[in-house]
Each structure stands twice: as structure tokens, then as C-alpha cells.
């Protein structure tokens, strides 16, 4: 395992055939990309009826631009299959970089920060229909 991957733990909890959760603990950096993509790919291959994968980032301690790129990559993976991928955020470690980069509105965000009311920020990114 890469040293960079040692700073992140990615776990998957399948709730049922249509929903699952991926939990990220640690640093959301380049080292998280491979385990995140692997987890999402495994879910998509093993659950053809998958409709929603909640990405829990509440225990992320650091996120950089490579971590943001990983979130965008996951979003692009699920979008063609119509799978929802809400992000659960608990503090500014994840929320602030997404807001500053303008990507906050690309994702559906379940905002659990202490200074925010329980709010779900719906994605303003339009889905495109593929034929």
C-alpha cells in the first residue's frame, strides 16, 4: 500500500440493493483517489439497481485540490447511471474548499456543521440525458 493511502480509510456499508454509504476517514488527498474509485466501482458492479451512494466526509481531517478532484471524478462516474451521490459534511475542512472552488452547488450536500441548520443543499448541476 502507498504511504499516501495510509492517511485515509475508506469503508463501504451497503444498506440494501439500491443504497449504500462510503465513509472517508482521514485525509482526502491524492492518496484517497484510488480507494474511493475502487469502492465506487465495486459498488456499481455488484449492485446493478444502485440508486444512491451517500459519501460521508464527516471524519475527513484535511482536503486539498486532489481530494476535490477525487470527489468530482466520483460524481462523473455515477452520473451516467443516474445514481445520486450526496456528500455529508460535518465541518469546514470539506465545506470551505467546495464553496471556494464553486463546486458546492455541483453536489447535493447534507450539511451537518454545528453552525448550520440541518439543511440539504440540492445540486444545481443539471443532469444530462443520454440516449
PDB file of C-alpha atoms in Angstrom:
ATOM      1  CA  UNK A   1       0.000   0.000   0.000  1.00  0.00           C
ATOM      2  CA  UNK A   2       1.214   3.520  -0.780  1.00  0.00           C
ATOM      3  CA  UNK A   3       2.231   5.741   2.126  1.00  0.00           C
ATOM      4  CA  UNK A   4      -0.320   8.295   0.874  1.00  0.00           C
ATOM      5  CA  UNK A   5      -3.093   5.709   1.161  1.00  0.00           C
ATOM      6  CA  UNK A   6      -2.114   5.143   4.803  1.00  0.00           C
ATOM      7  CA  UNK A   7      -3.552   8.587   5.675  1.00  0.00           C
ATOM      8  CA  UNK A   8      -7.083   7.638   4.604  1.00  0.00           C
ATOM      9  CA  UNK A   9      -9.538   4.883   5.377  1.00  0.00           C
ATOM     10  CA  UNK A  10     -12.422   4.187   3.010  1.00  0.00           C
ATOM     11  CA  UNK A  11     -15.199   1.862   4.154  1.00  0.00           C
ATOM     12  CA  UNK A  12     -18.365   0.810   2.368  1.00  0.00           C
ATOM     13  CA  UNK A  13     -21.665  -0.008   4.005  1.00  0.00           C
ATOM     14  CA  UNK A  14     -24.341  -1.422   1.738  1.00  0.00           C
ATOM     15  CA  UNK A  15     -27.748  -0.627   3.164  1.00  0.00           C
ATOM     16  CA  UNK A  16     -29.736  -2.522   0.547  1.00  0.00           C
ATOM     17  CA  UNK A  17     -29.700  -3.198  -3.206  1.00  0.00           C
ATOM     18  CA  UNK A  18     -30.436   0.461  -4.014  1.00  0.00           C
ATOM     19  CA  UNK A  19     -28.481   2.400  -1.389  1.00  0.00           C
ATOM     20  CA  UNK A  20     -25.014   2.360   0.108  1.00  0.00           C
ATOM     21  CA  UNK A  21     -22.649   4.585   2.024  1.00  0.00           C
ATOM     22  CA  UNK A  22     -18.950   5.242   1.568  1.00  0.00           C
ATOM     23  CA  UNK A  23     -17.253   6.685   4.636  1.00  0.00           C
ATOM     24  CA  UNK A  24     -13.956   8.548   4.368  1.00  0.00           C
ATOM     25  CA  UNK A  25     -11.768   8.911   7.467  1.00  0.00           C
ATOM     26  CA  UNK A  26      -8.526  10.885   7.390  1.00  0.00           C
ATOM     27  CA  UNK A  27      -7.030  12.954   4.595  1.00  0.00           C
ATOM     28  CA  UNK A  28      -8.929  13.436   1.355  1.00  0.00           C
ATOM     29  CA  UNK A  29      -5.934  13.857  -0.954  1.00  0.00           C
ATOM     30  CA  UNK A  30      -4.453  12.051  -3.958  1.00  0.00           C
ATOM     31  CA  UNK A  31      -3.958   9.010  -1.727  1.00  0.00           C
ATOM     32  CA  UNK A  32      -7.742   8.729  -1.316  1.00  0.00           C
ATOM     33  CA  UNK A  33      -8.490   8.693  -5.040  1.00  0.00           C
ATOM     34  CA  UNK A  34      -7.636   5.054  -5.730  1.00  0.00           C
ATOM     35  CA  UNK A  35      -9.518   3.552  -2.736  1.00  0.00           C
ATOM     36  CA  UNK A  36     -12.537   5.779  -3.416  1.00  0.00           C
ATOM     37  CA  UNK A  37     -12.707   4.887  -7.103  1.00  0.00           C
ATOM     38  CA  UNK A  38     -12.217   1.209  -6.249  1.00  0.00           C
ATOM     39  CA  UNK A  39     -15.037   1.322  -3.667  1.00  0.00           C
ATOM     40  CA  UNK A  40     -17.424   3.081  -6.052  1.00  0.00           C
ATOM     41  CA  UNK A  41     -16.548   0.750  -8.942  1.00  0.00           C
ATOM     42  CA  UNK A  42     -17.110  -2.324  -6.771  1.00  0.00           C
ATOM     43  CA  UNK A  43     -20.488  -0.975  -5.636  1.00  0.00           C
ATOM     44  CA  UNK A  44     -21.594  -0.176  -9.170  1.00  0.00           C
ATOM     45  CA  UNK A  45     -20.546  -3.600 -10.479  1.00  0.00           C
ATOM     46  CA  UNK A  46     -22.078  -5.583  -7.619  1.00  0.00           C
ATOM     47  CA  UNK A  47     -25.363  -3.648  -7.340  1.00  0.00           C
ATOM     48  CA  UNK A  48     -26.970  -3.012 -10.736  1.00  0.00           C
ATOM     49  CA  UNK A  49     -30.046  -1.465  -9.057  1.00  0.00           C
ATOM     50  CA  UNK A  50     -27.963   1.056  -7.103  1.00  0.00           C
ATOM     51  CA  UNK A  51     -29.731   4.446  -6.926  1.00  0.00           C
ATOM     52  CA  UNK A  52     -27.927   6.317  -4.144  1.00  0.00           C
ATOM     53  CA  UNK A  53     -24.446   6.282  -2.627  1.00  0.00           C
ATOM     54  CA  UNK A  54     -24.038   8.636   0.299  1.00  0.00           C
ATOM     55  CA  UNK A  55     -20.456   9.846   0.725  1.00  0.00           C
ATOM     56  CA  UNK A  56     -19.798  10.550   4.409  1.00  0.00           C
ATOM     57  CA  UNK A  57     -16.933  13.020   4.810  1.00  0.00           C
ATOM     58  CA  UNK A  58     -17.647  13.854   8.476  1.00  0.00           C
ATOM     59  CA  UNK A  59     -14.318  12.381   9.610  1.00  0.00           C
ATOM     60  CA  UNK A  60     -12.146  13.984   6.925  1.00  0.00           C
ATOM     61  CA  UNK A  61      -9.319  15.876   8.650  1.00  0.00           C
ATOM     62  CA  UNK A  62      -7.786  17.539   5.569  1.00  0.00           C
ATOM     63  CA  UNK A  63      -8.763  18.022   1.937  1.00  0.00           C
ATOM     64  CA  UNK A  64      -6.721  19.515  -0.892  1.00  0.00           C
ATOM     65  CA  UNK A  65      -7.335  20.062  -4.615  1.00  0.00           C
ATOM     66  CA  UNK A  66      -6.569  16.405  -5.375  1.00  0.00           C
ATOM     67  CA  UNK A  67      -9.297  15.442  -2.901  1.00  0.00           C
ATOM     68  CA  UNK A  68     -11.720  17.799  -4.621  1.00  0.00           C
ATOM     69  CA  UNK A  69     -10.753  16.241  -7.966  1.00  0.00           C
ATOM     70  CA  UNK A  70     -11.493  12.796  -6.497  1.00  0.00           C
ATOM     71  CA  UNK A  71     -14.999  13.918  -5.494  1.00  0.00           C
ATOM     72  CA  UNK A  72     -15.605  15.279  -8.993  1.00  0.00           C
ATOM     73  CA  UNK A  73     -14.326  12.010 -10.509  1.00  0.00           C
ATOM     74  CA  UNK A  74     -16.760  10.001  -8.359  1.00  0.00           C
ATOM     75  CA  UNK A  75     -19.592  12.312  -9.358  1.00  0.00           C
ATOM     76  CA  UNK A  76     -18.751  11.792 -13.037  1.00  0.00           C
ATOM     77  CA  UNK A  77     -18.695   8.022 -12.508  1.00  0.00           C
ATOM     78  CA  UNK A  78     -22.209   7.824 -11.056  1.00  0.00           C
ATOM     79  CA  UNK A  79     -23.918  10.478 -13.149  1.00  0.00           C
ATOM     80  CA  UNK A  80     -24.425   8.417 -16.359  1.00  0.00           C
ATOM     81  CA  UNK A  81     -26.196   5.689 -14.348  1.00  0.00           C
ATOM     82  CA  UNK A  82     -28.446   8.206 -12.589  1.00  0.00           C
ATOM     83  CA  UNK A  83     -27.018   7.377  -9.164  1.00  0.00           C
ATOM     84  CA  UNK A  84     -27.391  10.111  -6.557  1.00  0.00           C
ATOM     85  CA  UNK A  85     -24.236  10.867  -4.570  1.00  0.00           C
ATOM     86  CA  UNK A  86     -24.956  13.259  -1.705  1.00  0.00           C
ATOM     87  CA  UNK A  87     -21.992  14.419   0.364  1.00  0.00           C
ATOM     88  CA  UNK A  88     -22.361  14.534   4.142  1.00  0.00           C
ATOM     89  CA  UNK A  89     -20.170  17.290   5.601  1.00  0.00           C
ATOM     90  CA  UNK A  90     -19.575  17.999   9.269  1.00  0.00           C
ATOM     91  CA  UNK A  91     -17.157  20.898   9.260  1.00  0.00           C
ATOM     92  CA  UNK A  92     -15.358  23.437   7.131  1.00  0.00           C
ATOM     93  CA  UNK A  93     -12.497  21.066   6.219  1.00  0.00           C
ATOM     94  CA  UNK A  94     -14.637  19.817   3.312  1.00  0.00           C
ATOM     95  CA  UNK A  95     -17.292  22.531   3.055  1.00  0.00           C
ATOM     96  CA  UNK A  96     -14.972  25.520   2.672  1.00  0.00           C
ATOM     97  CA  UNK A  97     -12.847  24.224  -0.247  1.00  0.00           C
ATOM     98  CA  UNK A  98     -16.022  23.171  -2.078  1.00  0.00           C
ATOM     99  CA  UNK A  99     -17.563  26.605  -1.506  1.00  0.00           C
ATOM    100  CA  UNK A 100     -14.412  28.485  -2.541  1.00  0.00           C
ATOM    101  CA  UNK A 101     -13.986  26.399  -5.684  1.00  0.00           C
ATOM    102  CA  UNK A 102     -17.622  26.887  -6.711  1.00  0.00           C
ATOM    103  CA  UNK A 103     -18.265  23.126  -6.550  1.00  0.00           C
ATOM    104  CA  UNK A 104     -20.556  23.352  -3.507  1.00  0.00           C
ATOM    105  CA  UNK A 105     -23.515  23.718  -5.875  1.00  0.00           C
ATOM    106  CA  UNK A 106     -22.443  20.817  -8.095  1.00  0.00           C
ATOM    107  CA  UNK A 107     -23.117  18.329  -5.291  1.00  0.00           C
ATOM    108  CA  UNK A 108     -26.129  17.597  -3.156  1.00  0.00           C
ATOM    109  CA  UNK A 109     -24.742  18.362   0.302  1.00  0.00           C
ATOM    110  CA  UNK A 110     -26.142  17.205   3.630  1.00  0.00           C
ATOM    111  CA  UNK A 111     -24.752  19.948   5.853  1.00  0.00           C
ATOM    112  CA  UNK A 112     -24.211  18.784   9.432  1.00  0.00           C
ATOM    113  CA  UNK A 113     -21.909  21.572  10.544  1.00  0.00           C
ATOM    114  CA  UNK A 114     -22.571  22.835  14.067  1.00  0.00           C
ATOM    115  CA  UNK A 115     -23.156  26.401  12.879  1.00  0.00           C
ATOM    116  CA  UNK A 116     -25.643  25.372  10.188  1.00  0.00           C
ATOM    117  CA  UNK A 117     -29.223  24.222  10.458  1.00  0.00           C
ATOM    118  CA  UNK A 118     -29.915  20.664   9.263  1.00  0.00           C
ATOM    119  CA  UNK A 119     -30.031  21.505   5.593  1.00  0.00           C
ATOM    120  CA  UNK A 120     -29.699  19.615   2.372  1.00  0.00           C
ATOM    121  CA  UNK A 121     -28.226  21.802  -0.354  1.00  0.00           C
ATOM    122  CA  UNK A 122     -29.532  20.415  -3.616  1.00  0.00           C
ATOM    123  CA  UNK A 123     -27.222  20.225  -6.570  1.00  0.00           C
ATOM    124  CA  UNK A 124     -27.790  22.914  -9.160  1.00  0.00           C
ATOM    125  CA  UNK A 125     -25.813  20.926 -11.702  1.00  0.00           C
ATOM    126  CA  UNK A 126     -28.164  19.824 -14.450  1.00  0.00           C
ATOM    127  CA  UNK A 127     -28.196  16.177 -15.327  1.00  0.00           C
ATOM    128  CA  UNK A 128     -27.898  15.425 -18.984  1.00  0.00           C
ATOM    129  CA  UNK A 129     -29.976  12.711 -20.543  1.00  0.00           C
ATOM    130  CA  UNK A 130     -28.007  10.267 -22.661  1.00  0.00           C
ATOM    131  CA  UNK A 131     -29.731   8.223 -25.298  1.00  0.00           C
TER     132      UNK A 131
END
